[in-house]
Amino acid sequence: MADATTGPDQFTGPTPDNAIREADRAGRTEPMVAADGTPLKRSLNRALRRQKLRALALISPLLIFILVTFVAPIADMLFRSVENQIVSETLPRTVVALEDWDGTGVPDEEVFRALAADLVVAEELKNHTRLGSRLNYEMTGMSSLMRQTGRDVDEIGEVLTDQFVELDPAWEEPATWVSLMARDGWVEDQAEWVAAAEEAEAAQDAAATPEERRALAFDEPEPTFRVSDAAQEAFPRTARIYGQFADITQTEDEDSPTEEEPWNIVYQALYEDLSAGTAQGYDGPEADLVARSEAAVSDFDAPSVRSFFVDEIDEDWADPEVWGTIQAFSSPYTAGYFLSAVDLKLTPDGIEAQDADQSIYILLFERTMFMSLTIMFSCILLGYPIAFLLSNLPMRTSNLLLILVLLPFWTSLLVRTSAWKVLLQQQGVINDILVWIGLVSDTNRLALINNQTGTIIAMTHILLPFMILPLYSVMKTIPPSYVRAAKSLGATNWTAFWRVYFPQSVPGIGAGCILVFILSIGYYITPELVGGTTGTFISNRIAYHISSSLNWGLAAALGTILLVLVLALYYLYDRIVGIDNVSLG
Amino acid sequence: MLDTGSEQAFVAFERVQKSYDGETLVVKDLNLDIAKGEFLTMLGPSGSGKTTCLMMLAGFETATHGEIRLQGKEINNIPPHKRGIGMVFQNYALFPHMTVAENLSFPLEVRKIGKSERETKIKRALDMVQMGQFGGRRPAQLSGGQQQRIALARALVFEPELVLMDEPLGALDKQLRETLQFEITRLAHDLGITVVYVTHDQTEALTMSDRVAVFDDGRIQQLAAPDALYEEPQNSFVAQFIGENNTLHGTVKQMGKESCTVELASGEVIEALPVNVSQVGDRTLVSIRPERVEIDPAPGTMEHTLDAEVKEFIYMGDVFRTRLAVAGKDDFVVKTRNRANQTRLRPGQKIRIGWMPQDCRALDP
Ligand SMILES: Nc1ncnc2c1ncn2[C@@H]1O[C@H](COP(=O)(O)OP(=O)(O)O)[C@@H](O)[C@H]1O
Ligand SMILES: [Mg+2]
């Protein structure tokens, strides 16, 4: 509140501050120096550094608390609005294979082979359902398609497995695979490990007491399996999928690749590699078996993976839209959530408007804005006279009334909101009174709850103190002499109020409006309880996506938009009214 | 102005009482007539009811009892904005959200005065207080003295005949206060307006006013021109409130018309001018101004002398201030001008002091 007397900043004379500023402004060639010859600015900064450090130390606990518990989680949450790694992480081969697809027709065999390999791995890791739910946000039916596919995908390659085993039963032996694939020395390391384990077991068996036995327990893990470079070069696909097989066997199943027969899809990959001819001239372990198999694969009966997907698993795999969706969301970052949040969608053909029956977010944003503004204005209308009265009453009375204003804070928000339900319902107290007075007839009682009216009434009531308090504290600082001066100058009560009192209370209105508006724009409980379907806010939708549909990306996008909207309005307010024109007293 | 005769007072308080809480009277039986063109000051200690009287005149407080008349018309029930009284507040009360020119324009706008006329009036009023080039400033960009000039200009711009000022210079430093005191009296005189001025600073009251009403305890203790107030205080409150004063307690021994004899508490007997003592045996407070006391008067020049002992000597530049022990009290002060050869007394010195009986006033105890 600008006081009538001269504040320190209003002196234009040579105060120390002004002198420094003056010196800066003049751009003097030689800066002011302190007594010891150092530039004045530097010695001032040095003198202030201790104070600054102390101030920093004082706020640092709060700062750290806020950074850890507030800023970081929110940043993470907001990051989710663009993050989309799940597709490229779950279907790495498919995403690469799909790059060349032109978006029309069904992709070729290569893509389906990649998809088969990806899905077998995903199914083993149980990732395919998560992928299904993610893609389901973009296209309904993707979730069940993924689940269905997960059930059948391990059959792919079965025919080839049988043919390889028939060619040479050695292909059935895990040991063959290990010697073919493992890096130099892994087999020896593993043998050593087995020997150590057996030795430990024998020692354990010989141990007398259970304590001794426990002490001798062998808990070292099996040496980590690595694919050899030679195998990687000769059988790129097989090596990749076998590497994943070995990894999953070791980490997920806690088994050894030396004892497990590979998945069917590994044989499929082996077939692909041998057909492609990358293994020609291979001279590593099992070179003889490889050479024989390579000669035989051209006679193998290899069913099309594509037709297995389309005919055996689900005909939806022949739907270009499915593939389009996968392709559209294959990049690790996406604007898709933001587009959904403004009723657009990313389709294979670019950005399109969301179907009319699904576009609700723009409507919700508009409604949230409109209702928040309505609530804000009704708070001004109801709060201003109260604050005016409070600030003009003697201290004792005004304190008592202030307690009444704060009374709602003493009861739980839930209780208050539920009380409104009781009051506002069709058979509720307010309708009863209106009927009794005769303002409305018994047959068409007013619908005051489970709609916008209910939300506006209940939220105005809840947020009113946030308008009254800043107004009151600002009005309290307006000396009565201003209005008296205006009246002595000939102004009527109204003119004195409107031209002298009101402008000085504007900072309070500003502060109250910002408080009420920002609080109401993100309000959740009250609209949820009394808003019905037409009186809910965007925040209710955000809550729905966070806790029910688990579409956190969309929730994050909606939250980000809300945040940006608030900041934009704040900026607008600053431009129009001026943010220093806001005062809490 | 109503031409109902010159003896008709411009402003009149008649038997006015005021109570805020219904228990105590803040203003008790106020009777005061103010002539047109007069500069009247209400002087009194804080809490004596001066502001209350001013607010009743301005219309912001209602009198609990009695009548207030302006130009012969009773104004008790006229709202403030219809009284046409200019007002200057202690905190200036310049509207902070308006520029200086807008502040001055405000009373003219509510009077629906046209734009060009407004501008000439604003310019004239600003020039009058030597603030012509400050029209575009905000009040917060002005110093205290400048703000007070603007407040003055605003109270005068709509040409009221009566202007009220409530301690307008209270927040300013001494030098600025003296300049503005002079300017306010000059303006009031030049414009021929009636001014009711409230202050608790006696120098301000004495230098500015035609008449001063000394307030205490909700009553006017004395209403007189400044010189009369200083030289002939009618009671001990006024005597002690205005200027410096020596007091001696005593009892009236003999009562005459022009003089009375008072026996002091210490047993000495002095002559005094009876002001408000009526009979022998009354307790009284004798008052003597410090500058009317002679030190070691030549024998025969003073009718009355007393023994005194110097307690303290203070050099004040133009005057010497000597504190003495007289008649059993040691707060008796004598002021002597710093003349050539003036003796400077030393603490412990025994001297005699004397004064003329007409300078020694026997007042209520
Ligand atoms: N609005 C008010 N309500 C109650 N008491 C008041 C009010 N204004 C002044 N008073 C009381 O009236 C007395 C006189 O006040 P005031 O007229 O302001 O004195 P002054 O101006 O001489 O200092 C004081 O005791 C003060 O406490
Ligand atoms: Mg006062």
Short mmCIF file of N, CA and C in Angstrom, two decimals, chain B residues 29-85:
data_model
loop_
_atom_site.label_atom_id
_atom_site.label_comp_id
_atom_site.label_asym_id
_atom_site.label_seq_id
_atom_site.Cartn_x
_atom_site.Cartn_y
_atom_site.Cartn_z
N ASP B 29 -19.65 20.90 26.43
CA ASP B 29 -20.19 22.24 26.40
C ASP B 29 -19.29 23.22 25.65
N LEU B 30 -19.19 23.00 24.37
CA LEU B 30 -18.34 23.88 23.56
C LEU B 30 -19.16 25.05 23.04
N ASN B 31 -18.71 26.27 23.35
CA ASN B 31 -19.33 27.48 22.80
C ASN B 31 -18.24 28.27 22.14
N LEU B 32 -18.41 28.53 20.83
CA LEU B 32 -17.32 29.21 20.12
C LEU B 32 -17.91 29.91 18.92
N ASP B 33 -17.58 31.18 18.78
CA ASP B 33 -17.98 31.94 17.59
C ASP B 33 -16.74 32.29 16.80
N ILE B 34 -16.80 32.08 15.52
CA ILE B 34 -15.66 32.41 14.67
C ILE B 34 -16.13 33.41 13.63
N ALA B 35 -15.39 34.51 13.53
CA ALA B 35 -15.80 35.57 12.60
C ALA B 35 -15.32 35.24 11.20
N LYS B 36 -15.96 35.86 10.22
CA LYS B 36 -15.55 35.62 8.85
C LYS B 36 -14.15 36.19 8.63
N GLY B 37 -13.31 35.41 7.94
CA GLY B 37 -11.96 35.86 7.64
C GLY B 37 -10.99 35.65 8.79
N GLU B 38 -11.47 35.10 9.88
CA GLU B 38 -10.60 34.92 11.03
C GLU B 38 -9.73 33.67 10.88
N PHE B 39 -8.55 33.73 11.47
CA PHE B 39 -7.68 32.55 11.55
C PHE B 39 -7.71 32.10 12.99
N LEU B 40 -8.49 31.05 13.26
CA LEU B 40 -8.65 30.60 14.64
C LEU B 40 -7.93 29.27 14.81
N THR B 41 -7.14 29.21 15.90
CA THR B 41 -6.42 27.97 16.14
C THR B 41 -6.95 27.28 17.38
N MET B 42 -7.15 25.97 17.27
CA MET B 42 -7.48 25.16 18.43
C MET B 42 -6.18 24.52 18.89
N LEU B 43 -5.79 24.89 20.10
CA LEU B 43 -4.51 24.42 20.63
C LEU B 43 -4.78 23.60 21.87
N GLY B 44 -4.11 22.50 22.03
CA GLY B 44 -4.32 21.73 23.24
C GLY B 44 -3.54 20.45 23.20
N PRO B 45 -3.39 19.81 24.32
CA PRO B 45 -2.64 18.56 24.33
C PRO B 45 -3.38 17.48 23.56
N SER B 46 -2.68 16.44 23.24
CA SER B 46 -3.27 15.33 22.50
C SER B 46 -4.40 14.71 23.31
N GLY B 47 -5.52 14.44 22.63
CA GLY B 47 -6.65 13.83 23.33
C GLY B 47 -7.59 14.82 23.96
N SER B 48 -7.38 16.13 23.68
CA SER B 48 -8.23 17.12 24.34
C SER B 48 -9.51 17.39 23.56
N GLY B 49 -9.67 16.75 22.40
CA GLY B 49 -10.94 16.88 21.68
C GLY B 49 -10.90 17.84 20.51
N LYS B 50 -9.72 18.29 20.11
CA LYS B 50 -9.62 19.26 19.00
C LYS B 50 -10.11 18.65 17.69
N THR B 51 -9.56 17.46 17.36
CA THR B 51 -9.95 16.82 16.10
C THR B 51 -11.44 16.55 16.09
N THR B 52 -11.96 16.10 17.22
CA THR B 52 -13.38 15.82 17.30
C THR B 52 -14.20 17.07 16.94
N CYS B 53 -13.81 18.21 17.46
CA CYS B 53 -14.53 19.44 17.15
C CYS B 53 -14.47 19.74 15.65
N LEU B 54 -13.27 19.55 15.10
CA LEU B 54 -13.09 19.83 13.68
C LEU B 54 -13.94 18.89 12.83
N MET B 55 -13.98 17.61 13.25
CA MET B 55 -14.75 16.62 12.49
C MET B 55 -16.25 16.89 12.58
N MET B 56 -16.66 17.42 13.72
CA MET B 56 -18.08 17.78 13.82
C MET B 56 -18.40 18.93 12.89
N LEU B 57 -17.46 19.86 12.79
CA LEU B 57 -17.68 21.00 11.89
C LEU B 57 -17.68 20.54 10.44
N ALA B 58 -16.79 19.59 10.13
CA ALA B 58 -16.70 19.10 8.75
C ALA B 58 -17.85 18.17 8.42
N GLY B 59 -18.48 17.59 9.44
CA GLY B 59 -19.61 16.73 9.20
C GLY B 59 -19.30 15.25 9.28
N PHE B 60 -18.08 14.88 9.69
CA PHE B 60 -17.74 13.47 9.77
C PHE B 60 -18.11 12.86 11.11
N GLU B 61 -18.38 13.70 12.09
CA GLU B 61 -18.91 13.22 13.37
C GLU B 61 -20.15 14.04 13.66
N THR B 62 -21.11 13.40 14.29
CA THR B 62 -22.30 14.16 14.64
C THR B 62 -22.20 14.58 16.11
N ALA B 63 -22.67 15.78 16.37
CA ALA B 63 -22.66 16.26 17.75
C ALA B 63 -23.72 15.51 18.53
N THR B 64 -23.37 15.10 19.75
CA THR B 64 -24.35 14.39 20.58
C THR B 64 -25.42 15.35 21.08
N HIS B 65 -25.00 16.60 21.25
CA HIS B 65 -25.93 17.60 21.74
C HIS B 65 -25.45 18.95 21.24
N GLY B 66 -26.36 19.90 21.09
CA GLY B 66 -25.96 21.24 20.73
C GLY B 66 -26.08 21.51 19.25
N GLU B 67 -25.70 22.73 18.86
CA GLU B 67 -25.94 23.19 17.51
C GLU B 67 -24.66 23.73 16.91
N ILE B 68 -24.44 23.40 15.66
CA ILE B 68 -23.32 23.98 14.94
C ILE B 68 -23.90 24.77 13.78
N ARG B 69 -23.51 26.03 13.66
CA ARG B 69 -24.07 26.86 12.59
C ARG B 69 -22.96 27.37 11.69
N LEU B 70 -23.29 27.38 10.41
CA LEU B 70 -22.36 27.95 9.43
C LEU B 70 -23.14 29.05 8.72
N GLN B 71 -22.65 30.23 8.75
CA GLN B 71 -23.34 31.38 8.17
C GLN B 71 -24.78 31.46 8.65
N GLY B 72 -24.95 31.19 9.92
CA GLY B 72 -26.27 31.32 10.50
C GLY B 72 -27.18 30.13 10.30
N LYS B 73 -26.79 29.18 9.42
CA LYS B 73 -27.65 28.01 9.17
C LYS B 73 -27.18 26.84 10.01
N GLU B 74 -28.09 26.14 10.61
CA GLU B 74 -27.70 24.96 11.35
C GLU B 74 -27.25 23.89 10.36
N ILE B 75 -26.08 23.25 10.63
CA ILE B 75 -25.58 22.27 9.65
C ILE B 75 -25.48 20.88 10.24
N ASN B 76 -26.03 20.69 11.43
CA ASN B 76 -25.90 19.38 12.08
C ASN B 76 -26.29 18.23 11.16
N ASN B 77 -27.32 18.43 10.31
CA ASN B 77 -27.82 17.31 9.51
C ASN B 77 -27.45 17.40 8.05
N ILE B 78 -26.52 18.26 7.73
CA ILE B 78 -26.09 18.36 6.33
C ILE B 78 -24.90 17.44 6.13
N PRO B 79 -24.96 16.58 5.11
CA PRO B 79 -23.82 15.66 4.91
C PRO B 79 -22.56 16.44 4.51
N PRO B 80 -21.39 15.88 4.79
CA PRO B 80 -20.13 16.60 4.60
C PRO B 80 -19.95 17.18 3.20
N HIS B 81 -20.36 16.39 2.18
CA HIS B 81 -20.04 16.88 0.84
C HIS B 81 -20.89 18.08 0.42
N LYS B 82 -21.92 18.36 1.22
CA LYS B 82 -22.73 19.53 0.87
C LYS B 82 -22.35 20.76 1.68
N ARG B 83 -21.36 20.60 2.57
CA ARG B 83 -21.03 21.75 3.42
C ARG B 83 -20.07 22.71 2.73
N GLY B 84 -19.35 22.22 1.72
CA GLY B 84 -18.44 23.11 1.00
C GLY B 84 -17.29 23.63 1.83
N ILE B 85 -16.82 22.76 2.73
CA ILE B 85 -15.72 23.17 3.59
C ILE B 85 -14.45 22.51 3.11
#
